[in-house]
Short mmCIF file of C-alpha atoms and ligand atoms in Angstrom, two decimals:
data_model
loop_
_atom_site.label_atom_id
_atom_site.label_comp_id
_atom_site.label_asym_id
_atom_site.label_seq_id
_atom_site.Cartn_x
_atom_site.Cartn_y
_atom_site.Cartn_z
CA MET A 625 0.00 0.00 0.00
CA SER A 626 1.20 3.50 -0.77
CA THR A 627 1.48 6.16 1.90
CA PHE A 628 -1.42 7.96 0.24
CA THR A 629 -3.66 4.92 0.53
CA GLU A 630 -2.70 4.57 4.18
CA LEU A 631 -3.65 8.22 4.70
CA GLY A 632 -7.08 7.44 3.24
CA ILE A 633 -6.45 9.04 -0.15
CA SER A 634 -7.71 7.10 -3.18
CA LYS A 635 -6.04 7.03 -6.56
CA ALA A 636 -9.18 8.59 -8.10
CA THR A 637 -8.96 11.55 -5.72
CA GLN A 638 -5.28 12.01 -6.42
CA ASN A 639 -6.03 12.12 -10.14
CA LEU A 640 -8.89 14.57 -9.67
CA VAL A 641 -6.82 16.95 -7.55
CA GLU A 642 -3.90 16.80 -9.93
CA SER A 643 -6.13 17.54 -12.90
CA CYS A 644 -7.40 20.65 -11.08
CA GLU A 645 -3.88 21.74 -10.28
CA ILE A 646 -2.95 21.80 -13.96
CA GLU A 647 -5.72 24.35 -14.62
CA LEU A 648 -4.54 26.69 -11.87
CA SER A 649 -1.34 28.09 -13.34
CA VAL A 650 -2.78 31.60 -13.71
CA PRO A 651 -4.02 32.10 -10.12
CA PHE A 652 -0.94 30.30 -8.77
CA SER A 653 1.46 32.54 -10.65
CA TYR A 654 -0.47 35.61 -9.43
CA ALA A 655 0.05 34.43 -5.83
CA GLU A 656 3.74 33.86 -6.54
CA LYS A 657 4.27 37.31 -8.03
CA ASN A 658 2.49 38.84 -5.09
CA ALA A 659 4.73 36.99 -2.62
CA LEU A 660 7.85 38.12 -4.45
CA GLU A 661 6.89 41.78 -4.21
CA ASN A 662 5.92 41.47 -0.55
CA GLU A 663 9.15 39.67 0.30
CA ALA A 664 11.09 42.52 -1.27
CA ARG A 665 9.20 45.04 0.87
CA VAL A 666 9.76 43.02 4.05
CA LEU A 667 13.45 42.56 3.27
CA GLN A 668 13.86 46.26 2.68
CA ALA A 669 12.15 47.05 6.00
CA PHE A 670 14.53 44.71 7.86
CA GLN A 671 17.53 46.37 6.26
CA LYS A 672 16.29 49.91 6.80
CA ALA A 673 15.80 49.15 10.50
CA ARG A 674 19.30 47.58 10.57
CA VAL A 675 18.07 44.43 12.30
CA GLU A 676 20.88 42.60 14.09
CA SER A 677 20.92 39.33 16.00
CA ARG A 678 21.16 41.24 19.30
CA HIS A 679 17.57 42.42 18.66
CA PHE A 680 16.38 38.86 19.17
CA SER A 681 17.14 39.00 22.91
CA GLY A 682 14.34 39.61 25.32
CA SER A 683 14.14 41.97 28.25
CA PHE A 684 12.92 41.83 31.84
CA GLY A 685 10.84 43.86 34.22
CA TYR A 686 9.47 47.13 32.90
CA GLY A 687 11.18 46.64 29.58
CA TYR A 688 12.18 50.29 29.18
CA GLY A 689 14.63 50.63 26.32
CA ASP A 690 13.84 47.17 24.95
CA ILE A 691 15.64 47.57 21.63
CA GLY A 692 14.39 44.25 20.24
CA ARG A 693 10.79 45.28 20.76
CA ASP A 694 11.31 48.81 19.44
CA THR A 695 13.11 47.59 16.32
CA LEU A 696 10.47 44.94 15.62
CA GLU A 697 7.81 47.64 15.87
CA ALA A 698 9.77 49.85 13.48
CA VAL A 699 9.96 47.00 10.96
CA TYR A 700 6.21 46.34 11.18
CA ALA A 701 5.44 50.06 10.84
CA ASP A 702 7.59 50.24 7.70
CA VAL A 703 6.10 47.09 6.13
CA PHE A 704 2.60 48.49 6.62
CA GLY A 705 3.55 52.00 5.47
CA CYS A 706 2.78 53.47 8.89
CA GLU A 707 4.29 56.00 11.30
CA ALA A 708 4.08 53.67 14.28
CA ALA A 709 3.22 50.15 15.37
CA LEU A 710 2.75 48.07 18.48
CA VAL A 711 3.76 44.41 18.20
CA ARG A 712 3.26 42.83 21.56
CA PRO A 713 3.25 39.32 22.98
CA SER A 714 0.98 40.79 25.67
CA ILE A 715 -1.75 41.30 23.08
CA ILE A 716 -3.35 37.88 23.39
CA SER A 717 -5.30 37.67 20.12
CA GLY A 718 -6.73 39.51 17.16
CA THR A 719 -9.88 40.24 19.13
CA HIS A 720 -7.80 41.81 21.90
CA ALA A 721 -5.89 43.98 19.40
CA ILE A 722 -9.07 45.16 17.66
CA SER A 723 -10.97 45.71 20.87
CA ALA A 724 -8.05 47.78 22.23
CA CYS A 725 -8.17 49.97 19.11
CA LEU A 726 -11.86 50.67 19.55
CA TYR A 727 -11.49 51.43 23.27
CA GLY A 728 -8.41 53.55 22.62
CA LEU A 729 -10.02 55.69 19.94
CA LEU A 730 -13.55 56.09 21.28
CA GLY A 731 -14.96 57.84 24.33
CA PRO A 732 -18.32 58.46 25.97
CA GLY A 733 -20.82 60.22 23.73
CA GLN A 734 -19.09 59.12 20.55
CA ARG A 735 -20.42 56.72 17.97
CA LEU A 736 -18.74 53.92 16.05
CA LEU A 737 -19.91 53.29 12.49
CA CYS A 738 -19.32 49.75 11.24
CA ALA A 739 -19.30 50.45 7.51
CA THR A 740 -18.86 46.93 6.15
CA GLY A 741 -21.68 45.23 8.01
CA LYS A 742 -21.67 43.39 11.28
CA PRO A 743 -18.14 43.00 12.61
CA TYR A 744 -16.52 39.63 13.28
CA ASP A 745 -18.45 37.54 15.83
CA THR A 746 -15.92 37.81 18.65
CA LEU A 747 -16.21 41.62 18.69
CA GLU A 748 -19.93 41.74 19.35
CA GLU A 749 -19.53 41.59 23.11
CA SER A 750 -16.76 44.21 23.13
CA ILE A 751 -18.95 46.61 21.21
CA GLY A 752 -22.09 45.67 23.11
CA LEU A 753 -24.03 44.37 20.10
CA SER A 754 -24.62 41.21 22.13
CA GLY A 755 -24.07 40.20 25.74
CA GLU A 756 -25.45 41.58 28.99
CA PRO A 757 -25.32 45.18 30.15
CA GLY A 758 -22.75 45.74 32.89
CA THR A 759 -20.03 43.62 31.25
CA GLY A 760 -17.79 46.55 30.39
CA SER A 761 -18.66 46.77 26.70
CA LEU A 762 -18.17 49.99 24.75
CA ARG A 763 -21.88 50.48 25.03
CA ASP A 764 -21.62 50.36 28.83
CA TRP A 765 -18.98 53.10 28.52
CA GLY A 766 -21.39 55.32 26.63
CA VAL A 767 -20.19 54.56 23.12
CA GLU A 768 -22.97 53.87 20.64
CA CYS A 769 -22.62 51.84 17.46
CA THR A 770 -24.35 51.91 14.09
CA VAL A 771 -23.97 48.87 11.85
CA LEU A 772 -24.39 49.76 8.20
CA PRO A 773 -25.39 46.57 6.35
CA LEU A 774 -23.65 45.72 3.11
CA LYS A 775 -25.50 46.62 -0.06
CA ASN A 776 -25.08 44.12 -2.92
CA GLY A 777 -22.17 42.63 -1.01
CA THR A 778 -20.24 45.87 -0.68
CA CYS A 779 -20.05 49.08 1.36
CA ASP A 780 -23.09 51.31 0.94
CA VAL A 781 -20.94 54.41 0.41
CA GLU A 782 -23.83 56.80 -0.19
CA GLU A 783 -25.50 55.85 3.07
CA MET A 784 -22.16 55.96 4.92
CA LEU A 785 -21.60 59.55 3.74
CA ARG A 786 -25.13 60.52 4.68
CA LEU A 787 -24.69 59.13 8.21
CA LEU A 788 -21.34 60.88 8.59
CA GLN A 789 -22.80 64.24 7.57
CA GLU A 790 -25.89 63.84 9.67
CA ASP A 791 -24.26 62.63 12.89
CA PRO A 792 -21.16 64.48 14.14
CA SER A 793 -20.87 62.04 17.05
CA ILE A 794 -19.51 59.42 14.61
CA THR A 795 -15.76 59.73 15.17
CA LEU A 796 -14.57 56.28 14.13
CA ILE A 797 -15.37 54.03 11.19
CA HIS A 798 -14.72 50.30 11.42
CA MET A 799 -14.20 48.24 8.28
CA GLN A 800 -13.29 44.58 7.95
CA ARG A 801 -11.04 43.41 5.13
CA SER A 802 -11.67 39.68 5.47
CA ARG A 803 -14.95 37.89 4.90
CA GLY A 804 -14.83 36.38 8.38
CA TYR A 805 -17.65 33.90 8.92
CA ASP A 806 -19.81 35.41 6.21
CA TRP A 807 -20.59 34.46 2.66
CA ARG A 808 -19.33 37.72 1.26
CA SER A 809 -16.23 38.82 -0.57
CA ALA A 810 -13.19 40.07 1.23
CA PHE A 811 -12.45 43.70 0.38
CA SER A 812 -9.34 44.87 -1.43
CA ALA A 813 -7.03 47.44 0.11
CA GLU A 814 -7.92 49.61 -2.88
CA ASP A 815 -11.65 49.53 -2.04
CA LEU A 816 -10.99 50.16 1.65
CA GLY A 817 -8.79 53.10 0.65
CA LYS A 818 -11.46 54.51 -1.68
CA TRP A 819 -14.13 54.34 1.04
CA THR A 820 -11.71 55.96 3.47
CA SER A 821 -11.07 58.88 1.09
CA ALA A 822 -14.80 59.28 0.54
CA ALA A 823 -15.47 59.36 4.30
CA LYS A 824 -12.69 61.87 4.92
CA SER A 825 -13.84 64.09 2.08
CA VAL A 826 -17.07 64.82 3.98
CA ARG A 827 -15.62 64.49 7.50
CA PRO A 828 -11.85 65.13 7.59
CA ASP A 829 -11.87 64.61 11.38
CA VAL A 830 -13.19 61.04 11.25
CA ARG A 831 -10.75 58.17 11.78
CA VAL A 832 -10.87 54.88 9.89
CA PHE A 833 -9.91 51.59 11.47
CA VAL A 834 -9.58 48.35 9.49
CA ASP A 835 -9.72 44.88 10.99
CA ASN A 836 -6.85 43.49 8.92
CA CYS A 837 -6.97 39.89 10.21
CA TYR A 838 -6.19 37.37 7.44
CA GLY A 839 -5.58 40.13 4.92
CA GLU A 840 -1.87 40.80 5.45
CA PHE A 841 0.32 40.07 2.40
CA THR A 842 -2.57 38.78 0.29
CA GLU A 843 -1.97 41.87 -1.88
CA THR A 844 1.10 43.99 -2.50
CA ILE A 845 -0.39 46.87 -0.52
CA GLU A 846 -2.11 47.14 2.84
CA PRO A 847 -5.04 49.42 3.76
CA THR A 848 -2.67 51.77 5.62
CA HIS A 849 -0.86 52.48 2.34
CA LEU A 850 -4.07 54.14 1.17
CA GLY A 851 -5.06 56.47 3.99
CA VAL A 852 -6.56 54.15 6.61
CA ASP A 853 -5.56 55.48 10.05
CA LEU A 854 -5.15 52.24 11.94
CA ILE A 855 -5.11 48.48 11.36
CA ALA A 856 -4.86 45.57 13.75
CA GLY A 857 -4.41 41.84 13.52
CA SER A 858 -3.09 38.71 15.10
CA CYS A 859 0.54 37.58 15.05
CA ILE A 860 -0.57 33.95 14.90
CA LYS A 861 -2.30 34.59 11.61
CA ASN A 862 -0.61 35.90 8.45
CA PRO A 863 2.18 38.19 9.70
CA GLY A 864 3.58 35.65 12.17
CA GLY A 865 4.59 33.32 9.34
CA GLY A 866 3.77 30.29 11.48
CA LEU A 867 6.61 31.09 13.87
CA ALA A 868 5.42 33.92 16.10
CA PRO A 869 4.31 32.12 19.26
CA THR A 870 1.62 34.60 20.35
CA GLY A 871 0.75 38.28 20.12
CA GLY A 872 -1.03 40.91 18.13
CA TYR A 873 -0.10 44.03 16.21
CA ILE A 874 -1.56 47.48 15.76
CA ALA A 875 -0.17 49.87 13.14
CA GLY A 876 -1.12 53.32 11.96
CA THR A 877 -0.64 57.02 12.47
CA LYS A 878 1.42 57.94 15.50
CA ASP A 879 -1.41 59.69 17.32
CA SER A 880 -3.80 56.74 16.78
CA VAL A 881 -1.22 54.20 17.94
CA ASP A 882 -0.36 56.36 20.96
CA ALA A 883 -4.02 56.58 21.93
CA VAL A 884 -4.35 52.80 21.79
CA ALA A 885 -1.13 52.32 23.78
CA ARG A 886 -2.47 54.59 26.52
CA HIS A 887 -5.54 52.39 26.74
CA LEU A 888 -3.64 49.08 26.52
CA PHE A 889 -1.02 50.02 29.09
CA ALA A 890 -1.55 53.27 31.01
CA PRO A 891 -1.69 56.98 30.24
CA GLY A 892 1.80 58.35 30.86
CA ILE A 893 3.42 55.00 30.09
CA GLY A 894 2.08 54.21 26.66
CA ALA A 895 4.24 52.15 24.35
CA GLU A 896 7.49 52.61 26.26
CA GLY A 897 7.07 49.75 28.70
CA GLY A 898 6.63 46.04 28.15
CA SER A 899 9.21 43.30 28.45
CA TYR A 900 9.32 39.80 26.99
CA PRO A 901 12.02 37.57 28.42
CA ALA A 902 11.62 34.86 25.76
CA GLY A 903 12.93 37.20 23.06
CA TYR A 904 11.73 38.23 19.63
CA ARG A 905 13.54 36.02 17.13
CA ASP A 906 10.41 34.10 16.15
CA PHE A 907 8.53 37.35 15.54
CA TYR A 908 11.27 38.61 13.20
CA GLU A 909 11.78 35.32 11.41
CA GLY A 910 8.02 34.78 11.16
CA LEU A 911 7.51 38.19 9.56
CA PHE A 912 10.33 37.42 7.15
CA LEU A 913 8.65 34.14 6.16
CA ALA A 914 5.11 35.56 6.11
CA PRO A 915 4.90 36.55 2.41
CA HIS A 916 5.87 32.97 1.58
CA THR A 917 3.55 31.22 4.07
CA VAL A 918 0.67 33.45 2.96
CA LYS A 919 1.36 32.33 -0.60
CA GLU A 920 1.31 28.65 0.44
CA ALA A 921 -2.03 29.22 2.19
CA LEU A 922 -3.45 31.10 -0.79
CA LYS A 923 -2.47 28.28 -3.15
CA THR A 924 -4.07 25.76 -0.80
CA ALA A 925 -7.29 27.81 -0.77
CA ILE A 926 -7.27 28.15 -4.57
CA LEU A 927 -6.84 24.40 -4.95
CA ALA A 928 -9.70 23.74 -2.50
CA ALA A 929 -11.98 26.10 -4.45
CA SER A 930 -11.15 24.37 -7.70
CA VAL A 931 -11.57 20.81 -6.42
CA PHE A 932 -14.82 21.38 -4.55
CA GLN A 933 -16.29 23.41 -7.39
CA LYS A 934 -15.50 20.54 -9.73
CA LEU A 935 -17.31 18.20 -7.33
CA GLY A 936 -20.42 20.40 -7.59
CA TYR A 937 -20.23 22.36 -4.33
CA LYS A 938 -20.70 26.11 -4.13
CA VAL A 939 -17.45 27.80 -3.20
CA SER A 940 -16.51 31.36 -2.37
CA PRO A 941 -14.31 32.79 -3.70
CA ASP A 942 -14.02 30.98 -7.04
CA PRO A 943 -10.58 29.67 -7.91
CA GLU A 944 -9.90 32.53 -10.35
CA THR A 945 -11.21 35.44 -8.25
CA PRO A 946 -8.53 37.72 -6.76
CA ARG A 947 -8.12 37.07 -3.05
CA TYR A 948 -7.87 39.57 -0.23
CA ASP A 949 -7.86 37.09 2.65
CA LEU A 950 -6.92 33.47 3.31
CA ILE A 951 -10.40 32.13 3.83
CA GLN A 952 -12.02 29.65 1.50
CA ALA A 953 -15.70 29.03 2.10
CA ILE A 954 -17.21 25.76 0.87
CA GLU A 955 -20.94 25.20 1.15
CA LEU A 956 -21.25 21.56 2.17
CA GLY A 957 -25.01 21.48 2.65
CA SER A 958 -25.28 19.18 5.64
CA ALA A 959 -24.05 18.95 9.20
CA GLU A 960 -22.61 15.47 8.51
CA LYS A 961 -20.49 16.73 5.62
CA LEU A 962 -19.28 19.74 7.58
CA ILE A 963 -18.29 17.49 10.47
CA ALA A 964 -16.63 14.98 8.13
CA PHE A 965 -14.70 17.74 6.36
CA CYS A 966 -13.38 19.14 9.62
CA ARG A 967 -12.52 15.69 10.97
CA ASN A 968 -10.46 14.94 7.88
CA VAL A 969 -8.58 18.24 8.08
CA GLN A 970 -7.83 17.32 11.68
CA GLY A 971 -6.91 13.81 10.63
CA ALA A 972 -4.32 15.26 8.25
CA SER A 973 -2.70 17.37 10.97
CA PRO A 974 0.83 16.81 12.21
CA ILE A 975 -0.21 17.60 15.78
CA GLU A 976 -3.26 16.00 17.45
CA GLY A 977 -3.98 14.19 14.20
CA HIS A 978 -5.63 11.40 16.19
CA VAL A 979 -8.12 13.74 17.88
CA VAL A 980 -11.74 13.75 16.66
CA PRO A 981 -13.25 17.26 16.74
CA GLU A 982 -16.81 17.78 18.00
CA PRO A 983 -19.11 20.82 17.63
CA TRP A 984 -19.15 22.93 20.81
CA PRO A 985 -20.30 26.33 22.07
CA MET A 986 -17.29 28.68 21.70
CA PRO A 987 -16.91 31.77 23.86
CA GLY A 988 -17.72 34.79 21.71
CA TYR A 989 -19.60 32.87 18.99
CA GLN A 990 -23.38 32.67 18.65
CA ASP A 991 -23.79 29.11 17.26
CA GLU A 992 -22.03 25.87 18.04
CA VAL A 993 -18.81 25.68 16.09
CA ILE A 994 -16.73 22.76 14.92
CA MET A 995 -13.04 23.48 14.61
CA ALA A 996 -10.26 21.44 13.14
CA ALA A 997 -6.77 22.53 13.95
CA GLY A 998 -3.77 20.42 14.71
CA THR A 999 -1.23 23.18 14.92
CA PHE A 1000 2.22 23.76 16.32
CA ILE A 1001 0.92 26.99 17.84
CA MET A 1002 -2.44 26.58 19.50
CA GLY A 1003 -5.16 28.41 17.59
CA ALA A 1004 -2.81 29.58 14.84
CA THR A 1005 -4.94 29.82 11.74
CA SER A 1006 -1.94 30.57 9.54
CA GLU A 1007 -1.55 26.82 9.93
CA LEU A 1008 -4.07 24.69 8.09
CA SER A 1009 -7.39 24.74 9.88
CA ALA A 1010 -11.07 24.50 9.12
CA ASP A 1011 -14.13 25.47 11.02
CA GLY A 1012 -17.74 26.34 10.63
CA PRO A 1013 -20.75 27.23 12.68
CA LEU A 1014 -23.38 24.47 12.84
CA ARG A 1015 -26.05 26.38 10.98
CA ALA A 1016 -27.53 25.98 7.51
CA PRO A 1017 -26.24 25.90 4.80
CA TYR A 1018 -23.29 24.30 6.64
CA ILE A 1019 -20.38 26.22 5.30
CA ALA A 1020 -16.85 25.06 6.01
CA TYR A 1021 -14.35 27.88 6.25
CA MET A 1022 -10.85 26.69 5.70
CA GLN A 1023 -7.70 28.72 5.90
CA GLY A 1024 -3.97 28.58 6.35
CA GLY A 1025 -1.42 25.97 5.52
CA LEU A 1026 2.27 26.48 6.17
CA THR A 1027 3.12 24.44 3.11
CA TYR A 1028 1.16 23.83 -0.06
CA GLU A 1029 2.15 20.16 0.10
CA HIS A 1030 0.43 19.75 3.43
CA GLY A 1031 -2.63 21.65 2.22
CA LYS A 1032 -2.87 19.39 -0.81
CA ILE A 1033 -2.58 16.19 1.24
CA ALA A 1034 -5.30 17.37 3.64
CA LEU A 1035 -7.59 18.32 0.76
CA MET A 1036 -7.13 14.93 -0.89
CA LYS A 1037 -8.02 13.28 2.39
CA CYS A 1038 -11.20 15.37 2.70
CA VAL A 1039 -12.22 14.70 -0.89
CA SER A 1040 -11.69 10.96 -0.54
CA ALA A 1041 -13.77 10.87 2.65
CA LEU A 1042 -16.62 12.99 1.26
CA SER A 1043 -16.85 11.07 -1.99
CA GLY A 1044 -16.70 7.77 -0.09
CA ASP A 1045 -13.80 6.26 -1.98
C1 LIG B 537 -9.51 35.95 13.45
C2 LIG B 537 -10.21 37.20 13.26
C3 LIG B 537 -10.51 38.06 14.32
C4 LIG B 537 -10.20 37.71 15.73
O1 LIG B 537 -8.92 37.25 15.96
P1 LIG B 537 -8.66 36.15 17.12
O2 LIG B 537 -7.19 36.07 17.14
O3 LIG B 537 -9.35 34.91 16.71
O4 LIG B 537 -9.22 36.74 18.37
C5 LIG B 537 -11.15 39.23 14.03
N1 LIG B 537 -11.49 39.56 12.78
C6 LIG B 537 -11.24 38.77 11.73
C7 LIG B 537 -11.64 39.20 10.36
C8 LIG B 537 -10.59 37.56 11.94
O5 LIG B 537 -10.33 36.78 10.90
#
C-alpha cells in the first residue's frame, strides 16, 4: 500500500486533484508574483531598520529601552507603510488587538460606524451588540454603534456619507477586510482606501480603522498604504509566518497608535514599557517568512476552491477570483459533511492528528462551532485549519497551511472521505 492509501487518499482523488492543479497556473502565478513583491518590501524594511541578532534577545521587568521590541515595531510600521506600530506578545489575540483599538479611539458620547456590516463575531460583546449590560462593553462606557449593512455585497458608500454628515458624534469608522464567517467577498485594500477617502472628504476629522486579520500580504499593498488610520491583527495569523508564538499588532498614524497604547497600558506609560524575556527572534523570522507562508495558504485555498467546485459544491471565492484574505468558504449542505470535512482536516494534521473534533459552544460565537486545527501553535490559523458554525447551509471555512504540500494532502483526504472512496 502506498502512503497515500494509508492516509485514506484514493487514486481517483489524487487524479482529480492533480487535474485541477494543472488548470490553476494563472491564479498560482499571481500568488507567486504577489509573494515576491511582498518579500522585497519586508526585506527592505529589515535592512532599513538595521536588524541585528542582538535584537532577538528579550528583556525583563518594565522593559524600558527594549531595543528588540522597538526595532520589531519599526519593521512592522515600515512594512505596513505606517508612522508607528505596536507588536506585543501581551496582546493575546486579534480580538484583543481590535478591541483595544476601539477602546483607545472612542470615548463616551461618541459613535462607532461599522461600515462593512456586522463586525466579526468575537467583537460583538466588546462593542455591546450582544451580551449583557454591565459587562464593560463599549456600550456600557457610553459609546454607541451603528452597523451599516452591506448593499449588494459591498459598502453602501452613499448611506455611509449621509450618516457621517448627519451625525457628528460618529468619530470612528470600522471596516473589515476579510470575509470572516460570512458568505461575502473580502475587500481589497484599494476599495478600503477609496471608502476611506470618501469618508474623509465629507468628515476630515473622522478616523478609519480596518480589521486586517487574514488580509496581510494577500496583496502587494495594505489598507494603511491608502489612507486608513489604523489596522490591527493577530501575530498567529498571516504576519507571524507560522513562527510567532503569540501576540497581536496594531499599526497606523502615530497619534492613533499612541491613543491605543495609553488604553492598553496606562496613560503616561504608553508604548514605552513592556518586556518579553523569551525574546523576539520568532517574531522577526516569522515576519520574514510571512509573504511565503501566505502564498502557500493562498495556493491551498485556490486548490480547494477548484476541487470542490469541480465536485459540484458552491465555493466562495471561485478559484480565479482575486483574493484579499486566506479564507475559503465551501458550502457543504449538511451537518454530517461539515463534520466529516473538519474531521479529515484534523486527521491530516501533524499535531493532534488522532483527535476527533466535535461541535461545541465557543466563547464569543453565537452558534455551536466545529473546529479542526492540529497546529504547532495553538489556535494559529496561519496553519491549516477549518471550522464552521453548525447552521444551515453548513459552510466550512478553511484557511492557512504552512506548506502547499500539506494543504494538498489534507484536501485529498477530505475529498476521498466525502466522496466515499
Ligand atoms: C480571526 C479574526 C478576528 C479575531 O482574531 P482572534 O485572534 O481569533 O481573536 C477578528 N477579525 C477577523 C476578520 C478575523 O479573521
